[in-house]
CSV table of C-alpha atoms and ligand atoms in Angstrom, one decimal:
chain,number,residue,atom,x,y,z
A,1,UNK,CA,-66.4,90.9,21.1
A,2,UNK,CA,-63.7,93.6,21.6
A,3,UNK,CA,-61.5,94.4,18.7
A,4,UNK,CA,-58.5,93.0,20.6
A,5,UNK,CA,-60.2,89.6,20.8
A,6,UNK,CA,-60.3,89.0,17.1
A,7,UNK,CA,-58.7,85.8,15.8
A,8,UNK,CA,-55.5,86.6,13.9
A,9,UNK,CA,-54.8,85.5,10.3
A,10,UNK,CA,-52.8,82.4,11.3
A,11,UNK,CA,-55.4,81.2,13.7
A,12,UNK,CA,-58.1,81.7,11.1
A,13,UNK,CA,-56.1,79.8,8.5
A,14,UNK,CA,-55.4,77.0,11.0
A,15,UNK,CA,-59.2,76.6,11.3
A,16,UNK,CA,-59.6,76.5,7.6
A,17,UNK,CA,-56.9,73.9,7.3
A,18,UNK,CA,-58.5,71.7,10.0
A,19,UNK,CA,-61.9,71.9,8.5
A,20,UNK,CA,-60.8,71.2,5.0
A,21,UNK,CA,-58.1,68.5,5.4
A,22,UNK,CA,-56.1,67.8,2.3
A,23,UNK,CA,-58.0,70.3,0.2
A,24,UNK,CA,-54.8,72.2,-0.8
A,25,UNK,CA,-56.3,74.2,-3.7
A,26,UNK,CA,-59.2,75.5,-1.6
A,27,UNK,CA,-56.8,76.4,1.3
A,28,UNK,CA,-54.5,78.2,-1.1
A,29,UNK,CA,-57.4,80.3,-2.5
A,30,UNK,CA,-58.7,81.2,1.0
A,31,UNK,CA,-55.2,82.1,2.2
A,32,UNK,CA,-54.7,84.5,-0.7
A,33,UNK,CA,-57.9,86.3,0.0
A,34,UNK,CA,-57.7,86.2,3.8
A,35,UNK,CA,-54.4,88.0,4.0
A,36,UNK,CA,-55.8,91.1,2.3
A,37,UNK,CA,-59.2,90.9,3.9
A,38,UNK,CA,-57.8,90.7,7.4
A,39,UNK,CA,-55.9,93.9,6.8
A,40,UNK,CA,-59.0,95.6,5.4
A,41,UNK,CA,-61.3,94.6,8.3
A,42,UNK,CA,-58.8,95.2,11.0
A,43,UNK,CA,-60.7,98.3,12.3
A,44,UNK,CA,-64.2,97.2,11.0
A,45,UNK,CA,-65.9,95.6,14.0
A,46,UNK,CA,-69.1,94.7,12.2
A,47,UNK,CA,-67.4,92.3,9.8
A,48,UNK,CA,-65.6,90.5,12.6
A,49,UNK,CA,-68.7,90.3,14.7
A,50,UNK,CA,-70.7,88.8,11.9
A,51,UNK,CA,-67.9,86.3,11.1
A,52,UNK,CA,-68.2,87.3,7.4
A,53,UNK,CA,-65.0,85.8,6.0
A,54,UNK,CA,-65.5,82.6,8.0
A,55,UNK,CA,-69.0,82.3,6.4
A,56,UNK,CA,-67.8,83.0,2.8
A,57,UNK,CA,-65.1,80.4,3.3
A,58,UNK,CA,-67.7,77.7,4.0
A,59,UNK,CA,-69.8,76.9,0.9
A,60,UNK,CA,-73.5,77.2,1.3
A,61,UNK,CA,-73.7,73.6,0.0
A,62,UNK,CA,-71.7,71.0,-1.8
A,63,UNK,CA,-73.7,68.5,-3.8
A,64,UNK,CA,-71.9,65.4,-4.8
A,65,UNK,CA,-73.5,62.7,-7.1
A,66,UNK,CA,-72.9,59.6,-9.2
A,67,UNK,CA,-72.8,60.0,-13.0
A,68,UNK,CA,-73.4,56.7,-14.7
A,69,UNK,CA,-73.1,56.4,-18.5
A,70,UNK,CA,-72.4,53.8,-21.2
A,71,UNK,CA,-69.4,54.0,-23.5
A,72,UNK,CA,-69.4,53.0,-27.2
A,73,UNK,CA,-68.3,49.4,-26.3
A,74,UNK,CA,-71.3,49.1,-23.9
A,75,UNK,CA,-69.2,49.3,-20.8
A,76,UNK,CA,-70.9,50.9,-17.9
A,77,UNK,CA,-68.8,53.8,-16.6
A,78,UNK,CA,-69.2,55.6,-13.3
A,79,UNK,CA,-67.9,59.2,-12.6
A,80,UNK,CA,-68.4,61.6,-9.8
A,81,UNK,CA,-70.2,64.9,-10.3
A,82,UNK,CA,-70.4,68.0,-8.0
A,83,UNK,CA,-72.0,71.4,-7.7
A,84,UNK,CA,-70.5,73.7,-5.2
A,85,UNK,CA,-72.8,76.6,-4.3
A,86,UNK,CA,-70.5,78.9,-2.4
A,87,UNK,CA,-72.5,82.1,-1.8
A,88,UNK,CA,-75.7,83.7,-3.2
A,89,UNK,CA,-75.7,87.0,-1.2
A,90,UNK,CA,-75.7,89.2,-4.2
A,91,UNK,CA,-77.5,87.1,-6.9
A,92,UNK,CA,-78.2,83.6,-8.1
A,93,UNK,CA,-75.3,81.2,-7.9
A,94,UNK,CA,-73.2,81.4,-11.1
A,95,UNK,CA,-70.1,79.7,-12.3
A,96,UNK,CA,-68.8,77.2,-14.8
A,97,UNK,CA,-68.8,73.4,-15.1
A,98,UNK,CA,-65.4,71.7,-15.6
A,99,UNK,CA,-64.9,68.2,-17.1
A,100,UNK,CA,-61.3,67.1,-16.5
A,101,UNK,CA,-59.7,64.1,-14.8
A,102,UNK,CA,-58.0,66.5,-12.3
A,103,UNK,CA,-61.4,67.7,-10.9
A,104,UNK,CA,-61.8,67.1,-7.2
A,105,UNK,CA,-64.0,68.6,-4.5
A,106,UNK,CA,-61.1,70.8,-3.4
A,107,UNK,CA,-60.6,72.2,-7.0
A,108,UNK,CA,-64.3,73.0,-7.3
A,109,UNK,CA,-64.4,74.6,-3.8
A,110,UNK,CA,-61.5,76.9,-4.7
A,111,UNK,CA,-63.1,77.8,-8.0
A,112,UNK,CA,-66.5,78.5,-6.3
A,113,UNK,CA,-64.8,80.6,-3.6
A,114,UNK,CA,-62.9,82.7,-6.2
A,115,UNK,CA,-66.0,83.0,-8.3
A,116,UNK,CA,-67.8,84.7,-5.4
A,117,UNK,CA,-65.3,87.6,-5.5
A,118,UNK,CA,-65.0,87.7,-9.2
A,119,UNK,CA,-68.7,87.9,-9.8
A,120,UNK,CA,-69.0,90.7,-7.2
A,121,UNK,CA,-66.3,92.6,-9.0
A,122,UNK,CA,-68.3,92.6,-12.2
A,123,UNK,CA,-70.9,94.7,-10.5
A,124,UNK,CA,-73.6,92.4,-11.8
A,125,UNK,CA,-76.0,90.5,-9.5
A,126,UNK,CA,-74.4,87.0,-9.5
A,127,UNK,CA,-73.4,84.8,-6.6
A,128,UNK,CA,-70.5,82.3,-6.7
A,129,UNK,CA,-70.6,78.6,-7.7
A,130,UNK,CA,-68.7,76.0,-9.6
A,131,UNK,CA,-69.3,72.4,-10.7
A,132,UNK,CA,-67.9,69.6,-12.7
A,133,UNK,CA,-66.8,66.0,-12.9
A,134,UNK,CA,-63.6,63.9,-13.2
A,135,UNK,CA,-64.9,62.8,-16.6
A,136,UNK,CA,-62.2,63.1,-19.3
A,137,UNK,CA,-63.8,64.2,-22.6
A,138,UNK,CA,-60.5,63.8,-24.4
A,139,UNK,CA,-60.6,60.9,-26.9
A,140,UNK,CA,-64.3,60.3,-26.3
A,141,UNK,CA,-66.8,60.1,-29.3
A,142,UNK,CA,-69.5,62.7,-29.6
A,143,UNK,CA,-72.1,60.1,-28.6
A,144,UNK,CA,-70.1,59.3,-25.5
A,145,UNK,CA,-69.9,62.9,-24.5
A,146,UNK,CA,-73.6,63.3,-25.2
A,147,UNK,CA,-74.5,60.4,-23.0
A,148,UNK,CA,-72.3,61.6,-20.2
A,149,UNK,CA,-73.7,65.2,-20.4
A,150,UNK,CA,-77.3,63.9,-20.3
A,151,UNK,CA,-76.5,61.7,-17.3
A,152,UNK,CA,-74.8,64.6,-15.5
A,153,UNK,CA,-77.8,66.9,-16.1
A,154,UNK,CA,-80.3,64.3,-15.1
A,155,UNK,CA,-79.0,64.9,-11.5
A,156,UNK,CA,-77.9,68.5,-11.8
A,157,UNK,CA,-81.2,69.8,-13.0
A,158,UNK,CA,-82.8,69.6,-9.6
A,159,UNK,CA,-80.2,71.9,-8.1
A,160,UNK,CA,-80.2,74.7,-10.7
A,161,UNK,CA,-82.6,77.2,-12.2
A,162,UNK,CA,-82.6,80.7,-13.8
A,163,UNK,CA,-83.1,82.4,-10.4
A,164,UNK,CA,-81.3,79.7,-8.4
A,165,UNK,CA,-78.1,78.7,-10.0
A,166,UNK,CA,-76.9,79.3,-13.6
A,167,UNK,CA,-73.9,77.2,-14.7
A,168,UNK,CA,-71.7,77.9,-17.7
A,169,UNK,CA,-68.7,76.2,-19.4
A,170,UNK,CA,-65.1,75.9,-18.2
A,171,UNK,CA,-62.3,73.5,-19.0
A,172,UNK,CA,-63.6,70.6,-21.1
A,173,UNK,CA,-67.1,72.2,-21.4
A,174,UNK,CA,-67.6,74.2,-24.5
A,175,UNK,CA,-70.5,74.8,-27.0
A,176,UNK,CA,-71.0,71.1,-27.7
A,177,UNK,CA,-71.3,70.1,-24.0
A,178,UNK,CA,-73.5,73.1,-23.1
A,179,UNK,CA,-75.8,72.1,-26.0
A,180,UNK,CA,-76.2,68.5,-24.8
A,181,UNK,CA,-76.8,69.7,-21.2
A,182,UNK,CA,-79.3,72.4,-22.2
A,183,UNK,CA,-81.2,69.9,-24.4
A,184,UNK,CA,-81.4,67.4,-21.5
A,185,UNK,CA,-82.6,70.1,-19.0
A,186,UNK,CA,-85.3,71.2,-21.4
A,187,UNK,CA,-86.4,67.7,-22.0
A,188,UNK,CA,-86.6,66.8,-18.2
A,189,UNK,CA,-88.3,70.1,-17.1
A,190,UNK,CA,-90.3,70.9,-20.2
A,191,UNK,CA,-89.1,74.5,-19.8
A,192,UNK,CA,-87.1,76.7,-22.0
A,193,UNK,CA,-85.3,79.1,-19.7
A,194,UNK,CA,-81.9,80.7,-19.3
A,195,UNK,CA,-80.6,78.0,-17.0
A,196,UNK,CA,-77.1,77.8,-18.6
A,197,UNK,CA,-74.9,80.4,-20.3
A,198,UNK,CA,-72.5,79.9,-23.1
A,199,UNK,CA,-75.3,78.6,-25.3
A,200,UNK,CA,-75.1,78.8,-29.1
A,201,UNK,CA,-76.8,81.8,-30.7
A,202,UNK,CA,-79.6,79.7,-32.2
A,203,UNK,CA,-81.0,78.9,-28.7
A,204,UNK,CA,-80.5,81.9,-26.5
A,205,UNK,CA,-76.7,82.4,-26.5
A,206,UNK,CA,-75.1,85.8,-26.4
A,207,UNK,CA,-72.8,87.4,-28.9
A,208,UNK,CA,-69.3,87.9,-27.5
A,209,UNK,CA,-69.6,85.1,-24.9
A,210,UNK,CA,-67.0,82.8,-26.5
A,211,UNK,CA,-64.5,85.6,-26.9
A,212,UNK,CA,-65.3,87.4,-23.6
A,213,UNK,CA,-62.8,85.8,-21.2
A,214,UNK,CA,-59.8,85.9,-23.5
A,215,UNK,CA,-60.6,89.4,-24.9
A,216,UNK,CA,-61.4,90.6,-21.3
A,217,UNK,CA,-58.0,89.4,-20.0
A,218,UNK,CA,-56.3,91.4,-22.7
A,219,UNK,CA,-58.5,94.5,-22.0
A,220,UNK,CA,-57.5,94.2,-18.3
A,221,UNK,CA,-53.9,94.0,-19.4
A,222,UNK,CA,-54.4,97.0,-21.6
A,223,UNK,CA,-55.8,98.9,-18.7
A,224,UNK,CA,-52.9,98.0,-16.5
A,225,UNK,CA,-50.4,99.1,-19.1
A,226,UNK,CA,-52.3,102.3,-19.8
A,227,UNK,CA,-52.2,103.1,-16.1
A,228,UNK,CA,-48.4,102.9,-16.3
A,229,UNK,CA,-48.2,104.8,-19.6
A,230,UNK,CA,-47.5,101.7,-21.6
A,231,UNK,CA,-49.3,99.9,-24.5
A,232,UNK,CA,-49.7,96.4,-26.0
A,233,UNK,CA,-48.5,97.5,-29.4
A,234,UNK,CA,-45.1,96.0,-30.4
A,235,UNK,CA,-44.9,93.9,-27.3
A,236,UNK,CA,-44.2,90.1,-27.3
A,237,UNK,CA,-46.3,87.7,-25.2
A,238,UNK,CA,-46.1,84.2,-23.9
A,239,UNK,CA,-49.5,82.5,-23.5
A,240,UNK,CA,-50.3,79.0,-22.1
A,241,UNK,CA,-53.2,76.9,-23.0
A,242,UNK,CA,-54.8,76.5,-26.4
A,243,UNK,CA,-58.5,76.4,-25.5
A,244,UNK,CA,-61.2,78.9,-25.4
A,245,UNK,CA,-59.5,81.5,-23.2
A,246,UNK,CA,-56.0,81.2,-24.7
A,247,UNK,CA,-57.0,81.4,-28.4
A,248,UNK,CA,-59.2,84.4,-27.8
A,249,UNK,CA,-56.5,86.2,-25.7
A,250,UNK,CA,-54.0,85.5,-28.5
A,251,UNK,CA,-56.5,86.8,-31.1
A,252,UNK,CA,-57.1,90.1,-29.3
A,253,UNK,CA,-53.3,90.6,-28.6
A,254,UNK,CA,-52.5,90.2,-32.2
A,255,UNK,CA,-55.3,92.6,-33.2
A,256,UNK,CA,-53.8,95.2,-30.9
A,257,UNK,CA,-50.4,94.8,-32.4
A,258,UNK,CA,-48.8,92.4,-30.0
A,259,UNK,CA,-46.7,89.4,-31.0
A,260,UNK,CA,-47.8,86.0,-29.5
A,261,UNK,CA,-44.9,83.6,-29.2
A,262,UNK,CA,-46.3,80.5,-27.4
A,263,UNK,CA,-49.4,78.4,-26.8
A,264,UNK,CA,-49.6,75.0,-25.0
A,265,UNK,CA,-51.7,72.1,-23.9
A,266,UNK,CA,-51.2,69.4,-21.3
A,267,UNK,CA,-48.6,67.7,-23.6
A,268,UNK,CA,-46.2,70.7,-23.8
A,269,UNK,CA,-45.8,74.1,-25.5
A,270,UNK,CA,-45.1,75.4,-29.0
A,271,UNK,CA,-42.8,78.3,-29.6
A,272,UNK,CA,-43.2,80.2,-32.9
A,273,UNK,CA,-40.5,82.9,-33.2
A,274,UNK,CA,-42.4,84.3,-36.2
A,275,UNK,CA,-45.4,85.0,-34.1
A,276,UNK,CA,-48.7,83.2,-34.0
A,277,UNK,CA,-50.9,85.4,-36.2
A,278,UNK,CA,-54.6,85.3,-36.9
A,279,UNK,CA,-54.3,82.7,-39.6
A,280,UNK,CA,-52.4,80.4,-37.3
A,281,UNK,CA,-54.9,81.0,-34.4
A,282,UNK,CA,-57.7,80.0,-36.7
A,283,UNK,CA,-55.8,76.8,-37.6
A,284,UNK,CA,-55.4,76.0,-33.9
A,285,UNK,CA,-59.1,76.7,-33.2
A,286,UNK,CA,-60.0,74.1,-35.9
A,287,UNK,CA,-57.4,71.7,-34.5
A,288,UNK,CA,-58.8,72.0,-31.0
A,289,UNK,CA,-62.5,72.5,-31.5
A,290,UNK,CA,-63.2,70.3,-34.6
A,291,UNK,CA,-60.3,67.8,-35.0
A,292,UNK,CA,-59.8,67.7,-31.2
A,293,UNK,CA,-56.0,67.2,-31.8
A,294,UNK,CA,-52.9,68.1,-29.8
A,295,UNK,CA,-50.9,71.3,-30.0
A,296,UNK,CA,-47.7,69.3,-30.9
A,297,UNK,CA,-49.3,69.0,-34.4
A,298,UNK,CA,-48.6,72.7,-35.0
A,299,UNK,CA,-45.0,72.1,-35.8
A,300,UNK,CA,-45.9,69.8,-38.7
A,301,UNK,CA,-47.9,72.7,-40.2
A,302,UNK,CA,-45.6,75.7,-39.4
A,303,UNK,CA,-42.0,74.6,-39.7
A,304,UNK,CA,-40.2,77.5,-38.0
A,305,UNK,CA,-41.9,76.6,-34.7
A,306,UNK,CA,-40.6,74.1,-32.1
A,307,UNK,CA,-42.5,71.8,-29.7
A,308,UNK,CA,-41.3,71.4,-26.1
A,309,UNK,CA,-42.8,68.2,-24.7
A,310,UNK,CA,-43.9,68.2,-21.1
A,311,UNK,CA,-42.7,71.8,-20.6
A,312,UNK,CA,-44.5,75.1,-19.9
A,313,UNK,CA,-43.8,78.3,-21.9
A,314,UNK,CA,-42.4,80.5,-19.1
A,315,UNK,CA,-38.8,80.3,-20.0
A,316,UNK,CA,-39.4,82.1,-23.3
A,317,UNK,CA,-38.3,85.7,-23.2
A,318,UNK,CA,-41.3,88.1,-23.6
A,319,UNK,CA,-42.7,91.4,-22.4
A,320,UNK,CA,-46.1,90.1,-21.4
A,321,UNK,CA,-47.3,86.8,-19.9
A,322,UNK,CA,-50.9,85.4,-20.0
A,323,UNK,CA,-51.4,82.1,-18.2
A,324,UNK,CA,-54.6,80.7,-19.8
A,325,UNK,CA,-54.6,77.0,-19.1
A,326,UNK,CA,-55.2,75.8,-15.5
A,327,UNK,CA,-54.5,76.3,-11.8
A,328,UNK,CA,-50.9,76.3,-10.4
A,329,UNK,CA,-49.3,76.2,-13.8
A,330,UNK,CA,-46.7,78.9,-13.0
A,331,UNK,CA,-44.5,78.4,-9.9
A,332,UNK,CA,-41.9,80.4,-8.1
A,333,UNK,CA,-39.0,79.4,-10.3
A,334,UNK,CA,-41.0,80.1,-13.5
A,335,UNK,CA,-42.1,83.5,-12.1
A,336,UNK,CA,-38.4,84.3,-11.4
A,337,UNK,CA,-37.5,83.3,-15.0
A,338,UNK,CA,-40.2,85.6,-16.4
A,339,UNK,CA,-39.0,88.5,-14.2
A,340,UNK,CA,-35.4,87.8,-15.2
A,341,UNK,CA,-36.3,87.9,-18.8
A,342,UNK,CA,-37.9,91.3,-18.4
A,343,UNK,CA,-41.6,90.6,-18.3
A,344,UNK,CA,-43.5,93.8,-17.4
A,345,UNK,CA,-47.1,92.6,-16.9
A,346,UNK,CA,-48.9,89.3,-16.2
A,347,UNK,CA,-52.7,89.0,-16.9
A,348,UNK,CA,-54.3,85.7,-15.8
A,349,UNK,CA,-56.9,84.3,-18.1
A,350,UNK,CA,-57.0,81.1,-16.1
A,351,UNK,CA,-58.1,80.8,-12.5
A,352,UNK,CA,-55.3,80.8,-9.9
A,353,UNK,CA,-52.6,79.8,-12.5
A,354,UNK,CA,-49.8,81.3,-10.3
A,355,UNK,CA,-48.8,79.6,-7.0
A,356,UNK,CA,-48.8,81.8,-3.9
A,357,UNK,CA,-44.9,81.8,-4.1
A,358,UNK,CA,-45.0,82.9,-7.7
A,359,UNK,CA,-47.4,85.7,-6.9
A,360,UNK,CA,-44.9,86.9,-4.2
A,361,UNK,CA,-42.1,87.0,-6.8
A,362,UNK,CA,-44.2,89.2,-9.1
A,363,UNK,CA,-45.2,91.5,-6.3
A,364,UNK,CA,-41.7,91.9,-5.0
A,365,UNK,CA,-40.4,92.6,-8.5
A,366,UNK,CA,-43.2,95.3,-8.7
A,367,UNK,CA,-44.4,94.1,-12.1
A,368,UNK,CA,-48.0,94.6,-13.0
A,369,UNK,CA,-49.9,91.5,-12.0
A,370,UNK,CA,-53.6,91.0,-12.7
A,371,UNK,CA,-55.0,88.0,-10.8
A,372,UNK,CA,-57.6,85.8,-12.5
A,373,UNK,CA,-60.5,86.9,-10.4
A,374,UNK,CA,-60.2,90.4,-11.9
A,375,UNK,CA,-58.4,89.7,-15.3
A,376,UNK,CA,-60.7,86.9,-16.4
A,377,UNK,CA,-64.0,88.3,-15.1
A,378,UNK,CA,-65.0,89.3,-18.7
A,379,UNK,CA,-66.4,85.8,-19.3
A,380,UNK,CA,-68.8,85.7,-16.4
A,381,UNK,CA,-69.7,89.3,-17.0
A,382,UNK,CA,-70.9,88.5,-20.5
A,383,UNK,CA,-72.6,85.4,-19.0
A,384,UNK,CA,-74.5,87.8,-16.7
A,385,UNK,CA,-75.5,89.8,-19.8
A,386,UNK,CA,-76.6,86.6,-21.5
A,387,UNK,CA,-78.9,86.0,-18.4
A,388,UNK,CA,-80.4,89.5,-18.8
A,389,UNK,CA,-81.0,89.0,-22.5
A,390,UNK,CA,-82.7,85.6,-21.8
A,391,UNK,CA,-84.9,87.2,-19.1
A,392,UNK,CA,-86.0,90.0,-21.4
A,393,UNK,CA,-86.3,87.7,-24.4
A,394,UNK,CA,-84.0,90.0,-26.4
A,395,UNK,CA,-80.6,89.8,-28.0
A,396,UNK,CA,-78.0,92.5,-28.2
A,397,UNK,CA,-75.6,92.8,-31.1
A,398,UNK,CA,-71.9,92.2,-31.2
A,399,UNK,CA,-71.0,95.9,-31.2
A,400,UNK,CA,-73.1,96.7,-28.1
A,401,UNK,CA,-71.8,93.7,-26.2
A,402,UNK,CA,-68.2,94.5,-27.3
A,403,UNK,CA,-68.6,98.0,-25.8
A,404,UNK,CA,-70.2,96.6,-22.7
A,405,UNK,CA,-67.3,94.2,-22.2
A,406,UNK,CA,-64.7,96.9,-22.7
A,407,UNK,CA,-66.5,99.1,-20.2
A,408,UNK,CA,-66.9,96.3,-17.7
A,409,UNK,CA,-63.2,95.5,-17.8
A,410,UNK,CA,-62.3,99.2,-17.4
A,411,UNK,CA,-64.6,99.3,-14.4
A,412,UNK,CA,-63.1,96.2,-12.8
A,413,UNK,CA,-59.6,97.7,-13.3
A,414,UNK,CA,-60.8,100.9,-11.7
A,415,UNK,CA,-62.1,99.1,-8.6
A,416,UNK,CA,-58.8,97.3,-8.3
A,417,UNK,CA,-56.9,100.6,-8.4
A,418,UNK,CA,-59.3,102.2,-5.9
A,419,UNK,CA,-58.7,99.5,-3.2
A,420,UNK,CA,-55.2,98.4,-4.3
A,421,UNK,CA,-53.1,101.5,-4.5
A,422,UNK,CA,-49.9,101.2,-2.6
A,423,UNK,CA,-46.7,103.2,-2.1
A,424,UNK,CA,-48.7,106.5,-1.9
A,425,UNK,CA,-50.5,105.8,-5.2
A,426,UNK,CA,-47.3,105.1,-7.2
A,427,UNK,CA,-48.1,101.4,-7.7
A,428,UNK,CA,-51.2,99.1,-7.6
A,429,UNK,CA,-51.4,95.8,-5.8
A,430,UNK,CA,-54.1,94.3,-8.1
A,431,UNK,CA,-54.5,91.2,-5.9
A,432,UNK,CA,-55.3,93.3,-2.8
A,433,UNK,CA,-57.6,95.6,-4.9
A,434,UNK,CA,-59.6,92.7,-6.3
A,435,UNK,CA,-59.9,90.9,-3.0
A,436,UNK,CA,-61.1,93.9,-1.1
A,437,UNK,CA,-63.5,95.3,-3.7
A,438,UNK,CA,-64.9,91.8,-4.3
A,439,UNK,CA,-65.3,91.1,-0.6
A,440,UNK,CA,-66.9,94.4,0.4
A,441,UNK,CA,-70.0,94.1,-1.8
A,442,UNK,CA,-70.7,90.5,-0.7
A,443,UNK,CA,-69.9,91.3,2.9
A,444,UNK,CA,-72.3,94.3,3.0
A,445,UNK,CA,-75.1,92.2,1.5
A,446,UNK,CA,-74.5,89.5,4.1
A,447,UNK,CA,-74.6,92.1,6.9
A,448,UNK,CA,-78.0,93.2,5.7
A,449,UNK,CA,-79.4,89.7,6.0
A,450,UNK,CA,-78.4,89.1,9.7
A,451,UNK,CA,-77.4,85.7,10.7
A,452,UNK,CA,-78.5,83.3,8.0
B,1,LIG,P1,-60.5,74.8,-22.4
B,1,LIG,O1,-60.9,73.4,-22.0
B,1,LIG,O2,-61.1,75.4,-23.6
B,1,LIG,O3,-58.9,74.8,-22.6
B,1,LIG,C1,-58.1,74.5,-21.5
B,1,LIG,C2,-56.7,74.5,-22.0
B,1,LIG,O4,-55.8,74.3,-20.9
B,1,LIG,C3,-56.3,73.4,-22.9
B,1,LIG,O5,-55.3,73.8,-23.8
B,1,LIG,C4,-55.8,72.3,-22.0
B,1,LIG,O6,-55.0,71.3,-22.6
B,1,LIG,C5,-55.0,73.1,-21.0
B,1,LIG,N1,-55.0,72.4,-19.7
B,1,LIG,C6,-56.0,71.9,-19.0
B,1,LIG,N2,-55.5,71.3,-17.9
B,1,LIG,C7,-54.2,71.4,-18.0
B,1,LIG,C8,-53.1,70.9,-17.2
B,1,LIG,N3,-53.4,70.2,-16.0
B,1,LIG,N4,-51.9,71.2,-17.5
B,1,LIG,C9,-51.6,71.8,-18.7
B,1,LIG,N5,-52.5,72.3,-19.5
B,1,LIG,C10,-53.8,72.1,-19.2
B,1,LIG,O7,-60.8,75.7,-21.1
B,1,LIG,P2,-60.9,77.3,-21.0
B,1,LIG,O8,-60.0,77.9,-22.0
B,1,LIG,O9,-62.3,77.6,-21.0
B,1,LIG,O10,-60.3,77.5,-19.5
B,1,LIG,C11,-58.9,77.8,-19.3
B,1,LIG,C12,-58.8,78.5,-17.9
B,1,LIG,O11,-59.6,79.7,-17.9
B,1,LIG,C13,-59.3,77.6,-16.7
B,1,LIG,O12,-58.5,77.9,-15.6
B,1,LIG,C14,-60.7,78.2,-16.5
B,1,LIG,O13,-61.2,78.0,-15.2
B,1,LIG,C15,-60.5,79.7,-16.8
B,1,LIG,N6,-61.6,80.4,-17.1
B,1,LIG,C16,-62.4,80.1,-18.2
B,1,LIG,C17,-63.5,80.9,-18.5
B,1,LIG,C18,-64.3,80.6,-19.7
B,1,LIG,O14,-65.2,81.5,-20.1
B,1,LIG,N7,-64.1,79.6,-20.5
B,1,LIG,C19,-64.0,82.0,-17.6
B,1,LIG,C20,-63.0,82.3,-16.6
B,1,LIG,C21,-61.9,81.5,-16.3
B,1,LIG,P3,-55.5,69.8,-22.8
B,1,LIG,O15,-56.5,69.9,-24.0
B,1,LIG,O16,-54.3,69.0,-23.1
B,1,LIG,O17,-56.2,69.4,-21.5
């Protein structure tokens, strides 16, 4: 095909929309990557000829299955489970499992697509996948969660393996759920192997894995700020979410001398003008991980704080913003409010938390904007290190892993700068940098395989 015969971006996206009708999150994720990749491959005939982006935007497989379980009142409940294996060109499929009522095939396809680029950016040998169910763990007893996890794994086990596909946690899937699923895998297969990451230390987990995504998002932020001769110290921050990523991001920001003003959950956000310090973060961790309570309870404990029901924290004035809850939780108007209030940098702990329109606002305002696929890659990077430790039957200490995470995030930042410099090197488009660097490695591996 001659270069002039290439389909253009809008024709490509029309095809994606037609083939994935109604899958808005997936289409949004492909659109965001495609605009940068099209520009990059414009003069690179081999990628066009091999239809690389078209192939990455079509998952290798989507497995959908019934998950049947019994609640405490002996009612039979039926949920739907999925595993989306997007691409394994550079390593075994790898990506988290999400349990949340908002999970659909579109959400998991977008996450698996994003994961392919993110895993590539880490430099570690991992392909992209994602899985989950529309099961809602909130309000369920431990035994109900256990029965659900066992039933989920009873189907999932046949699609995964330490050299095939290695799932991890995500929204609604923490240490408890990973334990139940790992136990069931081991029971069915009679094999102890590193088939899941995010395991507890007693049975093959890695130091630093729980902290890695949140800490990593702050390290990425630190690198962006450093690149612009700025620093976290003394800066205020708005953070959304109050789960694994949000609480660890808050913890690292506080440690580096930042002041955290907000956290949230799906019920609303809390604003604490005194700052959410380590003691308060520990209280939230207990609230969320042990008592499984709501963030609104914070104001009963810390009286200077206010709770804003049904709202998101982006109207609160701050220097830094870290969306760490879920996809599309920061829209165009909210991005404008952040910019108007003087935000200088945004680092995404969550996956695709900012809408395409919101991203445009940040880019036009020329603020530092680290997209999730780069900024939150620390989690999967340490998962990759957990896989290495399991394969070698060794465990590295906290200090070593902490150093490795710091270096990995610096490295990812460096790759974004390499491919994302704009305006003659005066600014960095981190979205472009992450998309191109992530794409190139996967694309080159696929070229080596021929048409498969
Ligand atoms: P958790 O389940 O630990 O926490 C999720 C948080 O987000 C909770 O506070 C939850 O509130 C809130 N939330 C979830 N859905 C919504 C919604 N629709 N609207 C408002 N708030 C919501 O998950 P994680 O912290 O692990 O994950 C958070 C984000 O980070 C996700 O986008 C995930 O994909 C991403 N991520 C996670 C990684 C990890 O290592 N855990 C790795 C890379 C990315 P509530 O309890 O009310 O539902």
